[in-house]
mmCIF file of C-alpha atoms in Angstrom:
data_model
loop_
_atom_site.group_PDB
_atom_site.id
_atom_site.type_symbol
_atom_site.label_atom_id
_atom_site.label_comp_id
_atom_site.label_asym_id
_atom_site.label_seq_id
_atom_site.Cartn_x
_atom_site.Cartn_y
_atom_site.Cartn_z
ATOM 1 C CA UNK K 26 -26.209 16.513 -28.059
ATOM 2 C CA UNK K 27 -26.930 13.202 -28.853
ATOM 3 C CA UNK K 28 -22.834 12.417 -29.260
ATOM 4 C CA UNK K 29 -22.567 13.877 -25.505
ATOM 5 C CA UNK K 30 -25.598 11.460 -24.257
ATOM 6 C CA UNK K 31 -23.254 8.665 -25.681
ATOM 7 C CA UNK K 32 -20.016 9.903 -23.928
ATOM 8 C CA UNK K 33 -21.851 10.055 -20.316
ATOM 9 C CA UNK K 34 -22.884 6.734 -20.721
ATOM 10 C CA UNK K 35 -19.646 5.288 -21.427
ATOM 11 C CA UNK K 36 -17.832 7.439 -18.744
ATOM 12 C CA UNK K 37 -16.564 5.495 -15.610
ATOM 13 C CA UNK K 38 -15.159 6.814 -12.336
ATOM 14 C CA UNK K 39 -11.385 6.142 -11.932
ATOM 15 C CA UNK K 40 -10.738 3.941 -8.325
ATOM 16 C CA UNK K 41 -7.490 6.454 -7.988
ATOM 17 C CA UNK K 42 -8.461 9.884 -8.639
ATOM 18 C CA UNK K 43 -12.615 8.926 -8.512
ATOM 19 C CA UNK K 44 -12.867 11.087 -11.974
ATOM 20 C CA UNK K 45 -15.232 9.986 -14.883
ATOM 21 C CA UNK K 46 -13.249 9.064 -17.761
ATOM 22 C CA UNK K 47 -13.290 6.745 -20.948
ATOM 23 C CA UNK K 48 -10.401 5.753 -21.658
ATOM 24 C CA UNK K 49 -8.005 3.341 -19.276
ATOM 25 C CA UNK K 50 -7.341 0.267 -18.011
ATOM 26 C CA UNK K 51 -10.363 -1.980 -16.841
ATOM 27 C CA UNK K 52 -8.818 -4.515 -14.657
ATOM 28 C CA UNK K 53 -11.569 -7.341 -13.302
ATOM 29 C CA UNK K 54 -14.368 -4.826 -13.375
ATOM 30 C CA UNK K 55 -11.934 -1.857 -12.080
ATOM 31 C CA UNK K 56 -11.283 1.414 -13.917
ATOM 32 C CA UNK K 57 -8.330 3.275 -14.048
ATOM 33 C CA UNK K 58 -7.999 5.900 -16.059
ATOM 34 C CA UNK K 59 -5.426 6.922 -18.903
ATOM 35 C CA UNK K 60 -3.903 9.359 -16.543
ATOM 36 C CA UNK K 61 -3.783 7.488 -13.080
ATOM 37 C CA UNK K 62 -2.074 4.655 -15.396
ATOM 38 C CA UNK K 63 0.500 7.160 -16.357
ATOM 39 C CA UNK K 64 0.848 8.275 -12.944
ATOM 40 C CA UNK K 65 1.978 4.259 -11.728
ATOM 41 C CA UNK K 66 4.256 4.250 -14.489
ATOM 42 C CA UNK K 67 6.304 7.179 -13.440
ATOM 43 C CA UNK K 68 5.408 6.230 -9.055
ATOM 44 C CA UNK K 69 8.513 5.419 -7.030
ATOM 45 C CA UNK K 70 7.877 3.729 -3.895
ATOM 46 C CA UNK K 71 9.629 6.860 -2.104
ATOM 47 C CA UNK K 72 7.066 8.956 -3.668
ATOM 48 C CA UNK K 73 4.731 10.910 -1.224
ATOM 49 C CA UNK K 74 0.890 8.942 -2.457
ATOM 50 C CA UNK K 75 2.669 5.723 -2.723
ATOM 51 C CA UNK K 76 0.486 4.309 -0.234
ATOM 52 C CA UNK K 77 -2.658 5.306 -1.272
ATOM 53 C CA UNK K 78 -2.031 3.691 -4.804
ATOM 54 C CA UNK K 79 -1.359 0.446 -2.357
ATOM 55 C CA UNK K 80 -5.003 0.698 -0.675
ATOM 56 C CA UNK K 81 -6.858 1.708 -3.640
ATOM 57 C CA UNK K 82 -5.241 -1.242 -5.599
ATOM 58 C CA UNK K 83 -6.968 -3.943 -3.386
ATOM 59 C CA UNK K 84 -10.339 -2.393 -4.735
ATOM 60 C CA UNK K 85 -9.314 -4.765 -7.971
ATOM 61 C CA UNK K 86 -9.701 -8.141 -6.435
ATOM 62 C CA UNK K 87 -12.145 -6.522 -3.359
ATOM 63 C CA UNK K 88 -14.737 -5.883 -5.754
ATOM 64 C CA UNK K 89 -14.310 -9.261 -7.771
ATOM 65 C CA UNK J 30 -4.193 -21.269 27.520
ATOM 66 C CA UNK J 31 -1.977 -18.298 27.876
ATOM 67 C CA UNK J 32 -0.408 -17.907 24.044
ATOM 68 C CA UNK J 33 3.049 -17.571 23.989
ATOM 69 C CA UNK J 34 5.140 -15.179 22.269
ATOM 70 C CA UNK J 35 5.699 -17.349 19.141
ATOM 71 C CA UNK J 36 1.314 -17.680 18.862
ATOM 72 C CA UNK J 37 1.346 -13.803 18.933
ATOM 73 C CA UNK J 38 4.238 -13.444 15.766
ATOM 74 C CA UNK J 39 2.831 -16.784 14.016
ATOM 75 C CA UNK J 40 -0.614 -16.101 13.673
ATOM 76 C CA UNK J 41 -0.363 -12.586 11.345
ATOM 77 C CA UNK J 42 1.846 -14.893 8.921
ATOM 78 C CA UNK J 43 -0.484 -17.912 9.079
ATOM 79 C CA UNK J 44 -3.537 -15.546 8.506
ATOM 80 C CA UNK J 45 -1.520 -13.968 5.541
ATOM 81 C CA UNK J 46 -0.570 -17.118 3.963
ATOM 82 C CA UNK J 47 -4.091 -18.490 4.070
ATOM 83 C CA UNK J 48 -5.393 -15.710 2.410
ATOM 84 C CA UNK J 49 -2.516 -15.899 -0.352
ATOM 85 C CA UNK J 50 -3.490 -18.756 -0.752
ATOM 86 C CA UNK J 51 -7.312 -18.337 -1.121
ATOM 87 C CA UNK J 52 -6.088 -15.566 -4.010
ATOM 88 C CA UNK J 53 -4.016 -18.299 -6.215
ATOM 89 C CA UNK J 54 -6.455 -20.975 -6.219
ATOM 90 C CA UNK J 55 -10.491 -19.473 -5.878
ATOM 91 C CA UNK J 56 -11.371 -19.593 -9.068
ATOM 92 C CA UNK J 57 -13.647 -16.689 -8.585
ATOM 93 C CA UNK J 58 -10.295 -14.708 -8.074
ATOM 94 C CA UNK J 59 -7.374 -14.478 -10.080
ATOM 95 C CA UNK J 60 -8.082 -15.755 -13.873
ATOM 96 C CA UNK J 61 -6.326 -18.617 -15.174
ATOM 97 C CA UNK J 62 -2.870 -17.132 -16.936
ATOM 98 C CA UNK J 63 -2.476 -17.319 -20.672
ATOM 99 C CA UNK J 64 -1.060 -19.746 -23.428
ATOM 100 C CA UNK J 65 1.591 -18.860 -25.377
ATOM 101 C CA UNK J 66 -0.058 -18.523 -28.104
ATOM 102 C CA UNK J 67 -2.827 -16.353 -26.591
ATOM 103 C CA UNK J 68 -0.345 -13.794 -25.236
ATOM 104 C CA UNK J 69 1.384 -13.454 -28.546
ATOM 105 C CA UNK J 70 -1.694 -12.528 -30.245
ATOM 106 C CA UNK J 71 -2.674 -10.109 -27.617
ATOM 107 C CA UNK J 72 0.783 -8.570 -27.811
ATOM 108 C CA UNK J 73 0.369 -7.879 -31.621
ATOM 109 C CA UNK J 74 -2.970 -6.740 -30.755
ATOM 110 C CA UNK J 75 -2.023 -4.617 -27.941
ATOM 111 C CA UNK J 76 0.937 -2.988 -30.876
ATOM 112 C CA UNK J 77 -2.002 -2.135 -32.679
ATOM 113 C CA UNK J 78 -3.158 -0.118 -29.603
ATOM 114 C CA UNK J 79 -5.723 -2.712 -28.466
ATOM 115 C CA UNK J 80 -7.267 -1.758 -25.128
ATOM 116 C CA UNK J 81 -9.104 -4.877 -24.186
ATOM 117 C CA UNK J 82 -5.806 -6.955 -25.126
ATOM 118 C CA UNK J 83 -3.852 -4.714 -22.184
ATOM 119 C CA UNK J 84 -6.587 -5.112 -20.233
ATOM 120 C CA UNK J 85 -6.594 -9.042 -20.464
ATOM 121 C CA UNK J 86 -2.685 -9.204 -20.033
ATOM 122 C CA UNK J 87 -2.908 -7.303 -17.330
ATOM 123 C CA UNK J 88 -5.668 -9.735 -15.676
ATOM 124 C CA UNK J 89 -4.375 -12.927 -16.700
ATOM 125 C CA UNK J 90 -0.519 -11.870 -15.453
ATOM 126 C CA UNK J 91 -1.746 -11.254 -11.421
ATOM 127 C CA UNK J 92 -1.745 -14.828 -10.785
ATOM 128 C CA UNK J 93 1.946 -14.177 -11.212
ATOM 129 C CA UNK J 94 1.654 -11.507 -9.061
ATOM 130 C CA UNK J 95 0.318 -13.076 -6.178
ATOM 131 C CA UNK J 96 2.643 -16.137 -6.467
ATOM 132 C CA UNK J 97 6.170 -13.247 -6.379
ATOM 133 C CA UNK J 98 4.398 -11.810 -3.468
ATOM 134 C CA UNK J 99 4.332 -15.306 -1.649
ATOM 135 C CA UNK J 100 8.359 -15.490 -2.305
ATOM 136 C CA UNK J 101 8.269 -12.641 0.391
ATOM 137 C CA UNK J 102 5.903 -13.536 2.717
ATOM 138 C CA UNK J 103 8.429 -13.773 5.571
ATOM 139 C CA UNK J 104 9.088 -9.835 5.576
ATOM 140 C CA UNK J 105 6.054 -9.222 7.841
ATOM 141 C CA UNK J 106 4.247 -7.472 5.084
ATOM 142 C CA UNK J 107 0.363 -7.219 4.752
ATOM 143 C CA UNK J 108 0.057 -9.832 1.916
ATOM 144 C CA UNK J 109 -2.562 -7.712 0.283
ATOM 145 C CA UNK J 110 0.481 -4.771 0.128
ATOM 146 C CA UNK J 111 2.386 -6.741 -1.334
ATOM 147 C CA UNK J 112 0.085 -7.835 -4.137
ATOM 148 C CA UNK J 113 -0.896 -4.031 -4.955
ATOM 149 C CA UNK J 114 2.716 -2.974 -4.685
ATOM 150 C CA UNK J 115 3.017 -5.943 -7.325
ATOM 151 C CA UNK J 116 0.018 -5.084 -9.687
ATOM 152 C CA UNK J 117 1.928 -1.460 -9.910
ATOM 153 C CA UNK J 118 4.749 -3.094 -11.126
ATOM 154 C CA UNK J 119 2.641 -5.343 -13.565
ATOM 155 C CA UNK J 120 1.030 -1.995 -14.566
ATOM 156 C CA UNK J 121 4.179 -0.541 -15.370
ATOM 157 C CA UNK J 122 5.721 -4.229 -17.191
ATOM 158 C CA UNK J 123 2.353 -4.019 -19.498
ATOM 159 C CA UNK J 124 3.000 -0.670 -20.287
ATOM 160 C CA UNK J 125 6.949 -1.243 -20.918
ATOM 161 C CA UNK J 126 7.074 -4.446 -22.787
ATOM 162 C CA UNK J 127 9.041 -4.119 -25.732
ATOM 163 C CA UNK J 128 7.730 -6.878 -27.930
ATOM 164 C CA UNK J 129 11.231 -6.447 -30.124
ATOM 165 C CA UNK J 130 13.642 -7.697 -27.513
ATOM 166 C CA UNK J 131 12.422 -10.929 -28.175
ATOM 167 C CA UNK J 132 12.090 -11.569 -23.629
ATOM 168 C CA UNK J 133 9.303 -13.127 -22.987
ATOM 169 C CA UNK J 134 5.941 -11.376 -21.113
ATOM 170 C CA UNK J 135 6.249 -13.610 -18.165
ATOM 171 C CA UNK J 136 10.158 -13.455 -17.494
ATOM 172 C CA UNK J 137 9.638 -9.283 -18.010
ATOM 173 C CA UNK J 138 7.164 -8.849 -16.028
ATOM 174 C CA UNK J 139 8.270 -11.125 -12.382
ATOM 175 C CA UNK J 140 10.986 -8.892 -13.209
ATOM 176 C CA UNK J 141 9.372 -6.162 -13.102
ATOM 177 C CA UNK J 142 7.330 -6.848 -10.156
ATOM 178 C CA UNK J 143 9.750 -8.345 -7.813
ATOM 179 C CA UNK J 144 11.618 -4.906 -8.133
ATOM 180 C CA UNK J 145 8.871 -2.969 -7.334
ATOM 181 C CA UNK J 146 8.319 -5.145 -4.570
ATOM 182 C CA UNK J 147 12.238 -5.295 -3.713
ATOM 183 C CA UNK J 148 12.081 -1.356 -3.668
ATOM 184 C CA UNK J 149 9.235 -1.157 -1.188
ATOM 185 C CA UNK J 150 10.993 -3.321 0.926
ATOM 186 C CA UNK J 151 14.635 -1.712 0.661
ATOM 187 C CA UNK J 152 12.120 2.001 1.466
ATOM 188 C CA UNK J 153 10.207 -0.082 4.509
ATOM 189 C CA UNK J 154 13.706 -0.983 6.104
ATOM 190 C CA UNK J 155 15.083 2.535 5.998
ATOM 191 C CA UNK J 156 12.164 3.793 7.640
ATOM 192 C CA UNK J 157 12.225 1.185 10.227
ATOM 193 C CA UNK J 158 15.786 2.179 11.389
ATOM 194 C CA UNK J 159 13.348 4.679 13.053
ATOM 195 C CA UNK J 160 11.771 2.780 16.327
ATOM 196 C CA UNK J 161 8.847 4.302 17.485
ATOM 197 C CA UNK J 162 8.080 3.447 21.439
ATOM 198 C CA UNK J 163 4.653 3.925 20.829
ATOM 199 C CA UNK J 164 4.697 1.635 17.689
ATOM 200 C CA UNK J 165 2.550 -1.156 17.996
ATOM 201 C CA UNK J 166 4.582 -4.490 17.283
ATOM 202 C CA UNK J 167 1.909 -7.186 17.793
ATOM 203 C CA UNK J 168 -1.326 -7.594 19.420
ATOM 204 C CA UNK J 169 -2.526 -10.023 22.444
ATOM 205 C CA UNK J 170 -4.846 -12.956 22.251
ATOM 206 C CA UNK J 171 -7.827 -10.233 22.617
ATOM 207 C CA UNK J 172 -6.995 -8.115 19.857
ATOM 208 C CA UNK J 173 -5.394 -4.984 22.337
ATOM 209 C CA UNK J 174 -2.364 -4.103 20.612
ATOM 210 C CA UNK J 175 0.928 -4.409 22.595
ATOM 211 C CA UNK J 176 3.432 -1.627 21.844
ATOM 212 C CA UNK J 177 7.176 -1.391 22.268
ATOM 213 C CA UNK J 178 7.115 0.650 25.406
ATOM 214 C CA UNK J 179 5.210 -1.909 26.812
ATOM 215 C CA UNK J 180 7.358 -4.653 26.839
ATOM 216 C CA UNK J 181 10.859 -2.565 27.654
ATOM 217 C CA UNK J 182 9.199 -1.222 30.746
ATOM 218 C CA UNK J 183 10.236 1.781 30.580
ATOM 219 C CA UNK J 184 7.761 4.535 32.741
ATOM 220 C CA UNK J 185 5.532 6.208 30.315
ATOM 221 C CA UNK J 186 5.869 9.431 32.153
ATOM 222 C CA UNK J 187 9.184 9.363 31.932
ATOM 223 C CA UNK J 188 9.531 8.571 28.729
ATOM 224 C CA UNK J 189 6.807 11.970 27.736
ATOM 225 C CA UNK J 190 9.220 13.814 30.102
ATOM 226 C CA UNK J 191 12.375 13.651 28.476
ATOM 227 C CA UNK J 192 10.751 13.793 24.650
ATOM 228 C CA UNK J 193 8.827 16.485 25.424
ATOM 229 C CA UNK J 194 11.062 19.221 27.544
ATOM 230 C CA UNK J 195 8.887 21.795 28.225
ATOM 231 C CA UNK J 196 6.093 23.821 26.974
ATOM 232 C CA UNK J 197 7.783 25.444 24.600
ATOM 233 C CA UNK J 198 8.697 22.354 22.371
ATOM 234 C CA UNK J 199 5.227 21.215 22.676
ATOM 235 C CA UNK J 200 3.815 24.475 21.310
ATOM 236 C CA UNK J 201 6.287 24.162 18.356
ATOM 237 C CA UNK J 202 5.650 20.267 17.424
ATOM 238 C CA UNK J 203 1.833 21.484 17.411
ATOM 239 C CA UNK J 204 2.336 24.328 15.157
ATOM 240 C CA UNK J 205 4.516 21.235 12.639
ATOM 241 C CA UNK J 206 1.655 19.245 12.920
ATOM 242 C CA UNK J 207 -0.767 21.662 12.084
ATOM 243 C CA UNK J 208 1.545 21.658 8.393
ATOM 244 C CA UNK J 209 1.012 18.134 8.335
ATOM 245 C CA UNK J 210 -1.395 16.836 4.854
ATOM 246 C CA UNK J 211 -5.067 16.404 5.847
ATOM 247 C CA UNK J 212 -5.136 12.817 6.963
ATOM 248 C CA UNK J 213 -1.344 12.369 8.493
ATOM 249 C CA UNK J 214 -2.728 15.572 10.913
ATOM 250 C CA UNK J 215 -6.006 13.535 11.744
ATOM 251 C CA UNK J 216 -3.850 10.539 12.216
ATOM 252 C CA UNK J 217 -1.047 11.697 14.311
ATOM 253 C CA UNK J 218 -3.618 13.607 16.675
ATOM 254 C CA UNK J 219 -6.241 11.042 16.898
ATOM 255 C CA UNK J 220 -3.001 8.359 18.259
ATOM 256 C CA UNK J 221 -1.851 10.664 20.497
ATOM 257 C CA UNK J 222 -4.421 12.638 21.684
ATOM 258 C CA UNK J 223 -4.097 15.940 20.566
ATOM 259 C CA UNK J 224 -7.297 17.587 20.313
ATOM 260 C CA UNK J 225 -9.349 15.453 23.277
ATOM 261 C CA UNK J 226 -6.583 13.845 24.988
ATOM 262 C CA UNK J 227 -7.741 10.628 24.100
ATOM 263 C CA UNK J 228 -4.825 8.289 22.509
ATOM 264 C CA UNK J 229 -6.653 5.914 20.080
ATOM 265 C CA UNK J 230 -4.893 2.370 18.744
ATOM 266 C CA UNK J 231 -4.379 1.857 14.896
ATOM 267 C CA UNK J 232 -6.805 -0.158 15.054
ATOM 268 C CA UNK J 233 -9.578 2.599 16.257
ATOM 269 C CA UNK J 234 -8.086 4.786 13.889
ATOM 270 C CA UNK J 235 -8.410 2.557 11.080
ATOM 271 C CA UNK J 236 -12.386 1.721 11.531
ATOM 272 C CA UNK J 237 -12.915 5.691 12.495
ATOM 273 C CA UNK J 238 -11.295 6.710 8.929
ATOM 274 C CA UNK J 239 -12.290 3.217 6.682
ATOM 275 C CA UNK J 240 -9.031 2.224 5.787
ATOM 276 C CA UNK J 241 -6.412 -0.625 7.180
ATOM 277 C CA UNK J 242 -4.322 -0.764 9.553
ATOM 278 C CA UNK J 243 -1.432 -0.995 8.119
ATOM 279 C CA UNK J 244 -2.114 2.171 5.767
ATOM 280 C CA UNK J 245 -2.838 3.917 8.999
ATOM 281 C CA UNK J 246 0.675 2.728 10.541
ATOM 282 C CA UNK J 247 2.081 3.271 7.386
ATOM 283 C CA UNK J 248 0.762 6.740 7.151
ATOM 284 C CA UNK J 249 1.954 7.923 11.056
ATOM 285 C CA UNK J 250 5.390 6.556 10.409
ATOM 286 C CA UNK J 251 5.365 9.370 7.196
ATOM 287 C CA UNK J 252 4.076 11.414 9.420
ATOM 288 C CA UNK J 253 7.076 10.979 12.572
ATOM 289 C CA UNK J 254 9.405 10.831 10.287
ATOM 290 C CA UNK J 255 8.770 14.463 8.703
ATOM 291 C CA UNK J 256 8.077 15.908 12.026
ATOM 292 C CA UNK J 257 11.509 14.341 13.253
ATOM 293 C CA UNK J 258 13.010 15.804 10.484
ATOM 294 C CA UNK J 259 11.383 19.326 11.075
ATOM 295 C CA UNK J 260 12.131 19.096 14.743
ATOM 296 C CA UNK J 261 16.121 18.356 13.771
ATOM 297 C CA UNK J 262 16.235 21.308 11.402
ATOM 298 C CA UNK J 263 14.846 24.186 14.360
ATOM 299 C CA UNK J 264 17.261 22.286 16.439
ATOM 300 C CA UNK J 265 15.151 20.620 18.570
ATOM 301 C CA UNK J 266 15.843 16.713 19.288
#
């Protein structure tokens, strides 16, 4: 219980797919999680969400 | 003073450039990038599987970013794009870097990111083979955006006439569009009227929906193109 209480408070929504995660990058007070990160790796710029990794990027230095 | 032609194309780049600018030297923006010797203890850290030593490479690397994406601020790119089309490529450097191949971080990664950036661009130019007559190429001195059929003068009506022969085709480009993803549907129908029969700019678009403009022009070009190609493949053209 008290191990769960700890894991909720160091849970932070993803700016990609807006799930609560721990782990991932935290880029100027932006969090992207493990499996967005693994997502950009393997984007191509032909690929269909391209664009919405482009918007959701400028969140990094928006919110700085 | 009636602005000229050249006012209307300068002032998107000068706006851009400024803004590039602001980016590379606010302080309160990009941090300052790292010594050598700072990067080559993160890098052992970061071998260790360090977090907060990617995260800091990562940070201290988009100065770099933003100084590649000035290299192609002539392309008529949204600045911004460009640097988020660069972070994903410093995303995927960080994530890359092989410590053992004795390259450095920096020389990897403008690698890395000018390609990504390069690819966009070679993607952009392919699509824009394609020319849309209700594309808008520029805006006037009051912010009303000035589209290619516009400026060719060619009638409108005639124009809707010969893309759109007869009901029939009409009924069928709806049905594609209803197929369309969620917001490329609410895009495309919202520009040309489909539901109300009210054509809305980008720029409506864009404040109705809370994103830019250029992810909304972005987004419609997807959008044309697939219907175009959905349209060819019934036979219709």
């Amino acid at each position: 219980m008290q191990a769960n209480e700890e894991e909720k408070v160091t849970m932070v929504k993803c700016i990609l797919c807006k799930k609560k995660a721990i782990q991932g990058l935290n880029i100027l007070g932006s969090f992207i999680c493990h499996e967005c990160e693994r997502r950009i790796v393997a984007l191509n710029v032909a690929d269909e969400g391209y664009d919405y990794y482009i918007e959701q990027l400028k969140l990094i230095w928006h919110r700085s | 003073m009636i602005p000229t032609w050249s006012t209307f194309f300068l002032f998107p780049i000068i706006k851009g450039a400024a803004l590039l600018i602001s980016y590379i030297s606010n302080t309160c923006s990009f941090p300052e990038p790292l010594k050598e010797e700072e990067e080559e203890e993160l890098l052992k850290k970061l071998d260790l599987g360090d977090e907060t030593a990617r995260n800091i490479l990562i940070e201290r690397n988009l100065r770099l970013v933003a100084h590649i994406a000035k290299k192609f601020d002539n392309f008529n790119i949204d600045v911004e794009d460009l640097i988020s089309i660069g972070s994903i490529g410093l995303i995927k450097a960080i994530k890359t870097f092989d410590r053992t191949k004795k390259t450095r971080l920096g020389t990897y990664a403008a690698k890395c990111i000018e390609n990504e950036i390069l690819m966009y661009i070679r993607t952009l130019k392919k699509m824009r083979k394609e020319v849309f007559l209700y594309e808008p190429i520029d805006s006037d001195s009051e912010g009303n955006e000035i589209r290619l059929i516009d400026i060719i003068g060619i009638n409108e009506g005639d124009v809707v006439a010969d893309e759109v022969e007869g009901i029939i085709e009409q009924d069928k480009l709806r049905e594609k569009v209803k197929k369309l993803s969620g917001r490329e549907r609410k895009i495309v129908e919202m520009r040309y009227g489909l539901c109300d029969g009210i054509r809305r700019t980008q720029r409506e678009i864009s404040k109705a929906l809370g994103i830019s403009r250029s992810y909304v022009s972005r987004i419609e070009k997807r959008a044309l193109s697939k219907l175009q190609k959905d349209m060819a493949s019934e036979g219709y053209h």
